[in-house]
Amino acid sequence: MSAPRSYAQDLPRQAADLLDRVRTGSPRVHCLMNTVVQKLVADGLSAIGAVPSMTSSVEEVQAFVRKADALVVNLGTLDAQRREAVGLALDTAAEVEKPWVLDPAHCDYSPLRAAFAQELLARGPAILRANAAEHLLLEVPSDIVGVRTGEEDRIDLSARTAMIGNGHPFMAKVTGTGCLSGAVIAAFVAIGDDRFIAAASAMLVMGVAAEIAARTMRGPASFGIELLDVLYRLSAQDIAQVARCR
């Protein structure tokens, strides 16, 4: 069997193009999101030009998903109501053919959460974004883009692969940067024609922005603020100069 082909050579240009399309197209992303990180995720989506919404109300979630261009399902702060909301949201996403991203946050901590994440994978997300421990625990169907985060992020779909070396250790010091990555992926897949390229481009944008933000930070708090500012002003030249992908 041949090794997976790398699609990274043209990725900086593609990432810059997709970021520009998000800024001009303002896709709506509905986030069933960890309640701890909702503000950071909403601010991050707004910074790149997307339009966030966050309700997990079982009475309203289907209406919000119908108006959205993409959905991200994050399993942080999971409870019975959120499980019900996820089911309703995915019913609607399937009905109106909206792409969605699964972030199985901390499924490696809880067998019940891991089982729920596996059930959700059977419902056909466009993309799975998970860290190595979460990713290895799950059986990922071959037709789903797998984004495995770590010191080097790996994006796979069948025989296609991209490796991204950008990022900064302070991403682990600010709660919600990983959750924001999942939401940015959803924004990119909402306007992208190729979900593999959309996922890889979103991860490259986040990694490059983190490295640039780290240049002027003073600590975790200022890093979080700088990250939002850099996402807002990130240019094609920034991406081309800082990108490390293969």
JSON list of N, CA and C in Angstrom, two decimals, residues 21-47:
[
{"chain": "A", "resi": 21, "resn": "ARG", "atom": "N", "xyz": [-12.50, 34.24, 2.01]},
{"chain": "A", "resi": 21, "resn": "ARG", "atom": "CA", "xyz": [-13.89, 33.90, 1.69]},
{"chain": "A", "resi": 21, "resn": "ARG", "atom": "C", "xyz": [-14.78, 33.90, 2.94]},
{"chain": "A", "resi": 22, "resn": "VAL", "atom": "N", "xyz": [-14.22, 33.49, 4.08]},
{"chain": "A", "resi": 22, "resn": "VAL", "atom": "CA", "xyz": [-14.97, 33.59, 5.33]},
{"chain": "A", "resi": 22, "resn": "VAL", "atom": "C", "xyz": [-15.25, 35.04, 5.66]},
{"chain": "A", "resi": 23, "resn": "ARG", "atom": "N", "xyz": [-14.23, 35.89, 5.51]},
{"chain": "A", "resi": 23, "resn": "ARG", "atom": "CA", "xyz": [-14.39, 37.31, 5.84]},
{"chain": "A", "resi": 23, "resn": "ARG", "atom": "C", "xyz": [-15.44, 37.99, 4.95]},
{"chain": "A", "resi": 24, "resn": "THR", "atom": "N", "xyz": [-15.49, 37.61, 3.69]},
{"chain": "A", "resi": 24, "resn": "THR", "atom": "CA", "xyz": [-16.45, 38.25, 2.79]},
{"chain": "A", "resi": 24, "resn": "THR", "atom": "C", "xyz": [-17.82, 37.57, 2.82]},
{"chain": "A", "resi": 25, "resn": "GLY", "atom": "N", "xyz": [-17.84, 36.27, 3.11]},
{"chain": "A", "resi": 25, "resn": "GLY", "atom": "CA", "xyz": [-19.09, 35.52, 3.07]},
{"chain": "A", "resi": 25, "resn": "GLY", "atom": "C", "xyz": [-19.83, 35.43, 4.39]},
{"chain": "A", "resi": 26, "resn": "SER", "atom": "N", "xyz": [-19.13, 35.69, 5.50]},
{"chain": "A", "resi": 26, "resn": "SER", "atom": "CA", "xyz": [-19.72, 35.68, 6.84]},
{"chain": "A", "resi": 26, "resn": "SER", "atom": "C", "xyz": [-20.62, 34.47, 7.11]},
{"chain": "A", "resi": 27, "resn": "PRO", "atom": "N", "xyz": [-20.07, 33.25, 7.02]},
{"chain": "A", "resi": 27, "resn": "PRO", "atom": "CA", "xyz": [-20.89, 32.07, 7.27]},
{"chain": "A", "resi": 27, "resn": "PRO", "atom": "C", "xyz": [-21.37, 32.03, 8.72]},
{"chain": "A", "resi": 28, "resn": "ARG", "atom": "N", "xyz": [-22.58, 31.54, 8.90]},
{"chain": "A", "resi": 28, "resn": "ARG", "atom": "CA", "xyz": [-23.14, 31.37, 10.25]},
{"chain": "A", "resi": 28, "resn": "ARG", "atom": "C", "xyz": [-22.75, 29.99, 10.77]},
{"chain": "A", "resi": 29, "resn": "VAL", "atom": "N", "xyz": [-22.19, 29.96, 11.96]},
{"chain": "A", "resi": 29, "resn": "VAL", "atom": "CA", "xyz": [-21.77, 28.71, 12.59]},
{"chain": "A", "resi": 29, "resn": "VAL", "atom": "C", "xyz": [-22.54, 28.55, 13.90]},
{"chain": "A", "resi": 30, "resn": "HIS", "atom": "N", "xyz": [-23.35, 27.51, 13.99]},
{"chain": "A", "resi": 30, "resn": "HIS", "atom": "CA", "xyz": [-24.01, 27.23, 15.26]},
{"chain": "A", "resi": 30, "resn": "HIS", "atom": "C", "xyz": [-23.14, 26.30, 16.08]},
{"chain": "A", "resi": 31, "resn": "CYS", "atom": "N", "xyz": [-22.93, 26.67, 17.33]},
{"chain": "A", "resi": 31, "resn": "CYS", "atom": "CA", "xyz": [-22.00, 25.96, 18.21]},
{"chain": "A", "resi": 31, "resn": "CYS", "atom": "C", "xyz": [-22.74, 25.34, 19.38]},
{"chain": "A", "resi": 32, "resn": "LEU", "atom": "N", "xyz": [-22.77, 24.02, 19.43]},
{"chain": "A", "resi": 32, "resn": "LEU", "atom": "CA", "xyz": [-23.18, 23.33, 20.65]},
{"chain": "A", "resi": 32, "resn": "LEU", "atom": "C", "xyz": [-21.89, 23.13, 21.42]},
{"chain": "A", "resi": 33, "resn": "MET", "atom": "N", "xyz": [-21.59, 24.11, 22.25]},
{"chain": "A", "resi": 33, "resn": "MET", "atom": "CA", "xyz": [-20.23, 24.32, 22.74]},
{"chain": "A", "resi": 33, "resn": "MET", "atom": "C", "xyz": [-20.14, 24.19, 24.25]},
{"chain": "A", "resi": 34, "resn": "ASN", "atom": "N", "xyz": [-19.03, 23.66, 24.70]},
{"chain": "A", "resi": 34, "resn": "ASN", "atom": "CA", "xyz": [-18.60, 23.69, 26.09]},
{"chain": "A", "resi": 34, "resn": "ASN", "atom": "C", "xyz": [-18.92, 25.07, 26.69]},
{"chain": "A", "resi": 35, "resn": "THR", "atom": "N", "xyz": [-19.70, 25.09, 27.75]},
{"chain": "A", "resi": 35, "resn": "THR", "atom": "CA", "xyz": [-20.12, 26.38, 28.31]},
{"chain": "A", "resi": 35, "resn": "THR", "atom": "C", "xyz": [-18.97, 27.19, 28.88]},
{"chain": "A", "resi": 36, "resn": "VAL", "atom": "N", "xyz": [-17.87, 26.54, 29.22]},
{"chain": "A", "resi": 36, "resn": "VAL", "atom": "CA", "xyz": [-16.72, 27.24, 29.79]},
{"chain": "A", "resi": 36, "resn": "VAL", "atom": "C", "xyz": [-16.06, 28.15, 28.75]},
{"chain": "A", "resi": 37, "resn": "VAL", "atom": "N", "xyz": [-16.20, 27.82, 27.47]},
{"chain": "A", "resi": 37, "resn": "VAL", "atom": "CA", "xyz": [-15.42, 28.50, 26.43]},
{"chain": "A", "resi": 37, "resn": "VAL", "atom": "C", "xyz": [-16.27, 29.26, 25.42]},
{"chain": "A", "resi": 38, "resn": "GLN", "atom": "N", "xyz": [-17.54, 29.43, 25.69]},
{"chain": "A", "resi": 38, "resn": "GLN", "atom": "CA", "xyz": [-18.42, 30.02, 24.69]},
{"chain": "A", "resi": 38, "resn": "GLN", "atom": "C", "xyz": [-17.97, 31.42, 24.25]},
{"chain": "A", "resi": 39, "resn": "LYS", "atom": "N", "xyz": [-17.55, 32.24, 25.20]},
{"chain": "A", "resi": 39, "resn": "LYS", "atom": "CA", "xyz": [-17.17, 33.61, 24.82]},
{"chain": "A", "resi": 39, "resn": "LYS", "atom": "C", "xyz": [-15.94, 33.62, 23.91]},
{"chain": "A", "resi": 40, "resn": "LEU", "atom": "N", "xyz": [-14.91, 32.84, 24.27]},
{"chain": "A", "resi": 40, "resn": "LEU", "atom": "CA", "xyz": [-13.72, 32.80, 23.43]},
{"chain": "A", "resi": 40, "resn": "LEU", "atom": "C", "xyz": [-14.07, 32.31, 22.03]},
{"chain": "A", "resi": 41, "resn": "VAL", "atom": "N", "xyz": [-14.88, 31.28, 21.94]},
{"chain": "A", "resi": 41, "resn": "VAL", "atom": "CA", "xyz": [-15.25, 30.74, 20.63]},
{"chain": "A", "resi": 41, "resn": "VAL", "atom": "C", "xyz": [-16.06, 31.75, 19.83]},
{"chain": "A", "resi": 42, "resn": "ALA", "atom": "N", "xyz": [-17.02, 32.40, 20.47]},
{"chain": "A", "resi": 42, "resn": "ALA", "atom": "CA", "xyz": [-17.82, 33.41, 19.78]},
{"chain": "A", "resi": 42, "resn": "ALA", "atom": "C", "xyz": [-16.94, 34.56, 19.31]},
{"chain": "A", "resi": 43, "resn": "ASP", "atom": "N", "xyz": [-16.03, 35.02, 20.17]},
{"chain": "A", "resi": 43, "resn": "ASP", "atom": "CA", "xyz": [-15.14, 36.12, 19.79]},
{"chain": "A", "resi": 43, "resn": "ASP", "atom": "C", "xyz": [-14.20, 35.71, 18.66]},
{"chain": "A", "resi": 44, "resn": "GLY", "atom": "N", "xyz": [-13.70, 34.46, 18.72]},
{"chain": "A", "resi": 44, "resn": "GLY", "atom": "CA", "xyz": [-12.79, 33.99, 17.67]},
{"chain": "A", "resi": 44, "resn": "GLY", "atom": "C", "xyz": [-13.48, 33.87, 16.33]},
{"chain": "A", "resi": 45, "resn": "LEU", "atom": "N", "xyz": [-14.70, 33.34, 16.31]},
{"chain": "A", "resi": 45, "resn": "LEU", "atom": "CA", "xyz": [-15.44, 33.27, 15.06]},
{"chain": "A", "resi": 45, "resn": "LEU", "atom": "C", "xyz": [-15.73, 34.67, 14.51]},
{"chain": "A", "resi": 46, "resn": "SER", "atom": "N", "xyz": [-16.11, 35.58, 15.38]},
{"chain": "A", "resi": 46, "resn": "SER", "atom": "CA", "xyz": [-16.36, 36.95, 14.94]},
{"chain": "A", "resi": 46, "resn": "SER", "atom": "C", "xyz": [-15.09, 37.59, 14.39]},
{"chain": "A", "resi": 47, "resn": "ALA", "atom": "N", "xyz": [-13.94, 37.28, 14.99]},
{"chain": "A", "resi": 47, "resn": "ALA", "atom": "CA", "xyz": [-12.67, 37.87, 14.55]},
{"chain": "A", "resi": 47, "resn": "ALA", "atom": "C", "xyz": [-12.32, 37.46, 13.12]}
]
